[in-house]
Short mmCIF file of C-alpha atoms in Angstrom, two decimals:
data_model
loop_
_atom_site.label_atom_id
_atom_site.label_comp_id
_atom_site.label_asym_id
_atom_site.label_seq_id
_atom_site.Cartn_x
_atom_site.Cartn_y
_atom_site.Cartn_z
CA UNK A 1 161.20 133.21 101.08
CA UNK A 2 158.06 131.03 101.59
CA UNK A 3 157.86 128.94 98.10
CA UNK A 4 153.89 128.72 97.04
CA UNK A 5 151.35 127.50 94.66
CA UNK A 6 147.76 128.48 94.09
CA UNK A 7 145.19 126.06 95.19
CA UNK A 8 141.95 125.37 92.48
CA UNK A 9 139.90 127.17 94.87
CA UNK A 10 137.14 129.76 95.46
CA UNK A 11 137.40 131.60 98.87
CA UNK A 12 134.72 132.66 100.42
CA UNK A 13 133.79 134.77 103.41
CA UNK A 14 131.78 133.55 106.04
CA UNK A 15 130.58 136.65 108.20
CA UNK A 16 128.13 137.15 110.66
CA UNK A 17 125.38 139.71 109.81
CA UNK A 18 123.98 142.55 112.42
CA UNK A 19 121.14 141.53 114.31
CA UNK A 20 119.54 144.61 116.31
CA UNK A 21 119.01 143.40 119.84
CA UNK A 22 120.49 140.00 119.12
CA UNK A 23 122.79 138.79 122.26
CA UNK A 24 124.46 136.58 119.72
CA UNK A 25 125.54 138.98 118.14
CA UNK A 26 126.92 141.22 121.22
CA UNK A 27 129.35 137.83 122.17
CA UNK A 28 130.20 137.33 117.74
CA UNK A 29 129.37 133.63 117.70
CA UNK A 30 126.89 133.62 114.52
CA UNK A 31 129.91 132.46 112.05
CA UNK A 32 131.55 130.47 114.53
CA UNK A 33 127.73 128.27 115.71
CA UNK A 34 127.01 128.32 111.71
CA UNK A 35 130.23 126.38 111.14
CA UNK A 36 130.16 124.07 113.82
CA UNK A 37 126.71 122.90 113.05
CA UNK A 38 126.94 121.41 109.71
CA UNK A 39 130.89 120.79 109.44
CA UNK A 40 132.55 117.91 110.59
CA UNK A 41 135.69 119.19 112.35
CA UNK A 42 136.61 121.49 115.05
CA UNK A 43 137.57 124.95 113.35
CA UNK A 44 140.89 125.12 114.76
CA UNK A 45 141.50 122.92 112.34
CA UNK A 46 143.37 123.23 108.83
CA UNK A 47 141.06 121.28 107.20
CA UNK A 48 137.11 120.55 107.19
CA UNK A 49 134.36 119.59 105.31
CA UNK A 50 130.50 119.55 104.35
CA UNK A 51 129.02 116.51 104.94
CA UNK A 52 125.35 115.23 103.95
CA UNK A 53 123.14 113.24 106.19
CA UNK A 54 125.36 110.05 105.47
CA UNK A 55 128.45 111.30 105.99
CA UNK A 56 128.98 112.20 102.55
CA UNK A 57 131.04 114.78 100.95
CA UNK A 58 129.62 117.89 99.09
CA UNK A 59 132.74 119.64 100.08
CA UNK A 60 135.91 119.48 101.72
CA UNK A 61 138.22 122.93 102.46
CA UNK A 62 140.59 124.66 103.95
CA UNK A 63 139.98 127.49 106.85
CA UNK A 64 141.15 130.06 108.97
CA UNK A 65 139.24 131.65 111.66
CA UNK A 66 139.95 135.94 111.24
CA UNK A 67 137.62 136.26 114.63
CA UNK A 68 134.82 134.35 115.87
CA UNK A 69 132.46 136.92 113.59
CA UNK A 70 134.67 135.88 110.34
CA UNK A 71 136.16 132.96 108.15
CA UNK A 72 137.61 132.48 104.84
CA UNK A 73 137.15 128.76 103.79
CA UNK A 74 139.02 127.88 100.59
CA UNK A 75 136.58 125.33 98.66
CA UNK A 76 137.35 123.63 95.15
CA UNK A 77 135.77 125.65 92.88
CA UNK A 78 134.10 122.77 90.89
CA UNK A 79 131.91 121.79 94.52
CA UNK A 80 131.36 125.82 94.69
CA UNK A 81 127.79 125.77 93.05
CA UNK A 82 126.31 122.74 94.69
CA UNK A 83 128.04 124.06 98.08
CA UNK A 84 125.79 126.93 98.15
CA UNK A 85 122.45 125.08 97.33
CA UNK A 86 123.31 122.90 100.23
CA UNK A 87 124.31 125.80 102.63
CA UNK A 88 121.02 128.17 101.20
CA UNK A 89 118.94 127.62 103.87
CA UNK A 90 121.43 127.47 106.65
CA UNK A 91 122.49 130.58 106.08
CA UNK A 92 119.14 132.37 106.37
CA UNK A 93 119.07 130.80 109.60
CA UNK A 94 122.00 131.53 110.89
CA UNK A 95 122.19 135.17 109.97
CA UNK A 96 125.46 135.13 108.11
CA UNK A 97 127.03 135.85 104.60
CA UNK A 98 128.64 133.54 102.59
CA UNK A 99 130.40 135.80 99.42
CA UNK A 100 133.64 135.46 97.66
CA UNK A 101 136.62 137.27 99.98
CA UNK A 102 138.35 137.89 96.63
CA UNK A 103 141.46 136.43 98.82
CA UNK A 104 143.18 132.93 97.32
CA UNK A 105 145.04 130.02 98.62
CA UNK A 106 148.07 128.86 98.47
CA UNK A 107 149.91 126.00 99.93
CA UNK A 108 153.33 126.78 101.42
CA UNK A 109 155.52 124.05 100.25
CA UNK A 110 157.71 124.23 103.31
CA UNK A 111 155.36 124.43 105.94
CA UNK A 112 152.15 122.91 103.97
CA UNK A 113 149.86 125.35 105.36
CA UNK A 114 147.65 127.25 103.77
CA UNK A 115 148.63 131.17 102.96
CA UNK A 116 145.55 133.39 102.28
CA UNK A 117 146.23 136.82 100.32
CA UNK A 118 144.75 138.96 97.88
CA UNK A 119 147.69 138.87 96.07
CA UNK A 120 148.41 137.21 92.50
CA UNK A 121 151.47 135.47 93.57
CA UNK A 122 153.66 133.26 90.65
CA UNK A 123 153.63 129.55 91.42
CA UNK A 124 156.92 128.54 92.79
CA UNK A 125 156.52 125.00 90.97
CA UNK A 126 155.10 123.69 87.96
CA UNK A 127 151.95 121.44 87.78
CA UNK A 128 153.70 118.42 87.46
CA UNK A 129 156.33 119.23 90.09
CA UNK A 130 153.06 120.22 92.25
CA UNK A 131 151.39 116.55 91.92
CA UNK A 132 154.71 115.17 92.65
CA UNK A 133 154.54 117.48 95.88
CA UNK A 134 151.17 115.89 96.43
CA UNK A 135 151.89 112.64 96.58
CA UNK A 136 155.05 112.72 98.52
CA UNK A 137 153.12 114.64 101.33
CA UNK A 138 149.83 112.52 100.62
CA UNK A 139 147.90 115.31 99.71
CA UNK A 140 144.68 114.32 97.49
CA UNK A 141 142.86 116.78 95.51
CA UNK A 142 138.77 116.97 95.62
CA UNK A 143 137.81 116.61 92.08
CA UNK A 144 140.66 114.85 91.16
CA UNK A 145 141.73 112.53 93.46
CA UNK A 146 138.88 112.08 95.00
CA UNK A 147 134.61 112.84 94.46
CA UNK A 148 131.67 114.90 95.92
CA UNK A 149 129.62 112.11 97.80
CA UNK A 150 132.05 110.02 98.87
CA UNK A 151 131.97 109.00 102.08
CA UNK A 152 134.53 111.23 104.60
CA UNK A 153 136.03 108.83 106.00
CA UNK A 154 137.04 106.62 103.09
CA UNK A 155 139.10 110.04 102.41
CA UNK A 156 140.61 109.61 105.82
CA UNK A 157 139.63 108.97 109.11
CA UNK A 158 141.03 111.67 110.83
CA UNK A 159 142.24 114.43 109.07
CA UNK A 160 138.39 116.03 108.31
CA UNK A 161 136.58 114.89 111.29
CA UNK A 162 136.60 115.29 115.20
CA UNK A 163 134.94 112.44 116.91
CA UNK A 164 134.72 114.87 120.61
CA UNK A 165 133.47 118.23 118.39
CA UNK A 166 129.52 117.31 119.24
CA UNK A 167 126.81 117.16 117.15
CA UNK A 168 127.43 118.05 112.90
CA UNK A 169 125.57 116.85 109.94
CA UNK A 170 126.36 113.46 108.75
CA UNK A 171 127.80 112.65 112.86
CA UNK A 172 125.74 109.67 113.23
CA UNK A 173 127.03 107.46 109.81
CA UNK A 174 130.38 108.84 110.28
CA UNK A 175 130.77 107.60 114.15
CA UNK A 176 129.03 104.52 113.75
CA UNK A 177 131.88 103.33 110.86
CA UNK A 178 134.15 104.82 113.24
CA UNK A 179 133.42 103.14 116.48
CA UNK A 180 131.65 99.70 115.36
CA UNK A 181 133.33 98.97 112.30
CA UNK A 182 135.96 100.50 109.47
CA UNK A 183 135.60 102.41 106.25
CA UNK A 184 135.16 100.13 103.36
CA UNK A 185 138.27 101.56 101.45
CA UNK A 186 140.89 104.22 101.91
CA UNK A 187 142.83 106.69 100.10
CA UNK A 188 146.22 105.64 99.38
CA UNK A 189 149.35 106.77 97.12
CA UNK A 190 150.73 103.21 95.84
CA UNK A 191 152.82 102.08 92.59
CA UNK A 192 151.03 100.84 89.64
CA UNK A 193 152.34 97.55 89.62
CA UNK A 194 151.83 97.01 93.12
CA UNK A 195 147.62 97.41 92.02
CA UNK A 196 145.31 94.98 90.49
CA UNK A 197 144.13 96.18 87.09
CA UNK A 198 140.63 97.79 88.63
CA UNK A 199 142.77 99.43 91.23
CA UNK A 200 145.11 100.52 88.27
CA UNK A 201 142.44 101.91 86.29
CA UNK A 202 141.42 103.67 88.52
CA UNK A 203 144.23 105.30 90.08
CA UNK A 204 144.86 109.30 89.93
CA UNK A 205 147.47 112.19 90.01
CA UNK A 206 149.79 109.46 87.83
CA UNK A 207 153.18 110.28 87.26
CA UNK A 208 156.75 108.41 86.64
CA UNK A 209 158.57 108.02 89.81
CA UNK A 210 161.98 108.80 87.74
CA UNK A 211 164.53 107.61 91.04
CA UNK A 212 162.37 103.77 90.59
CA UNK A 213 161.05 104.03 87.04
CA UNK A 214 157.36 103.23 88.19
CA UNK A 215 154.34 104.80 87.93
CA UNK A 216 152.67 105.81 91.02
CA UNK A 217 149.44 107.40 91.95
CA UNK A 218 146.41 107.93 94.27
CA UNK A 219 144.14 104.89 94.70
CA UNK A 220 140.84 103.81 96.28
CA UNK A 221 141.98 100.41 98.06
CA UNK A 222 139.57 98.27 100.02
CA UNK A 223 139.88 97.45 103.63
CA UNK A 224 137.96 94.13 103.55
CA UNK A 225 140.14 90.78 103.57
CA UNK A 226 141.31 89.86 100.66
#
């Protein structure tokens, strides 16, 4: 039995509208092109995210392609509003709908991908167990962990970004750190004591390491020498 708990997430339904006469429409690409243009990652992909013009985040999520026609995107539901004003014109233009599925997301703690359902399923851990989860896997949290503009690849480099996908908003500031220099800081889980008191202050999803008896945590470190 798959053990799971229930992502802080809105899903929503990307789906392509009927267009009478529209060829796009005959081949089912109009949710598949409106994803490809403004997200940074291929959408085979688990993972994704909304970028602005300099490669900043306005959202990261999950996704799973149900046909080229339909996705369900799981999105932190505290980037939900702001999401949409960002995506408002897009989606006139692209001649799709972007709703709630009424689905959720869950992560499957054996597998760590994403389950979608419409069921209300019972957490298999508690909160604190689930941060625990987190940072043994090194899975941050948007809204927690880490914020709406920053930059994607401070995040990580890899994980919500193709560098061979073609052209996406925020491409050029995100390939230039990527190819001519690095990201200014990264993501990491580290102890406490191993942090300088800024880095300490700032560091998230703390908890007790009971087997060591030290605090440990997310942390924004920087790349440049020290």
């Amino acid at each position: 039995m798959m053990q799971l708990y229930k992502l802080p997430d809105t899903v929503l339904s990307i789906k392509a509208l009927k267009v009478a006469g529209s060829a796009d429409q005959k081949t089912g690409n109009f949710a598949s092109g409106f994803l490809k243009g403004i997200t940074s990652n291929t959408l085979d992909a688990p993972l994704n995210a909304f970028l602005n013009q300099h490669g900043r985040i306005i959202a990261t999520f999950r996704q799973t392609r149900i046909s080229d026609d339909e996705f369900l995107i799981s999105v932190p539901t505290l980037a939900v509003d702001v999401l949409l004003k960002h995506l408002e014109r897009y989606v006139k233009l692209s001649h799709v709908s972007l709703v709630p599925s009424g689905h959720c997301a869950y992560i499957d703690l054996g597998s760590l991908q994403t389950v979608w359902t419409s069921e209300d399923v019972v957490n298999s851990i508690s909160d604190e167990e689930f941060t625990f989860f987190r940072l043994d896997h090194k899975i941050p949290l948007m809204g927690i962990d880490y914020q709406a503009d920053e930059f994607i690849l401070n995040v990580h480099e890899h994980e919500y970004v193709s560098y061979t996908k073609g052209c996406f908003l925020g491409q050029e500031p995100v390939a230039k750190v990527h190819n001519r220099a690095q990201p200014s800081r990264r993501l990491i889980v580290a102890f406490e004591d191993q942090c300088s008191p800024e880095d300490a202050a700032r560091m998230t999803s703390k908890v007790l390491d009971h087997p060591t008896g030290r605090v440990k945590g997310f942390v924004f470190v920087s790349n440049k020498p020290s």
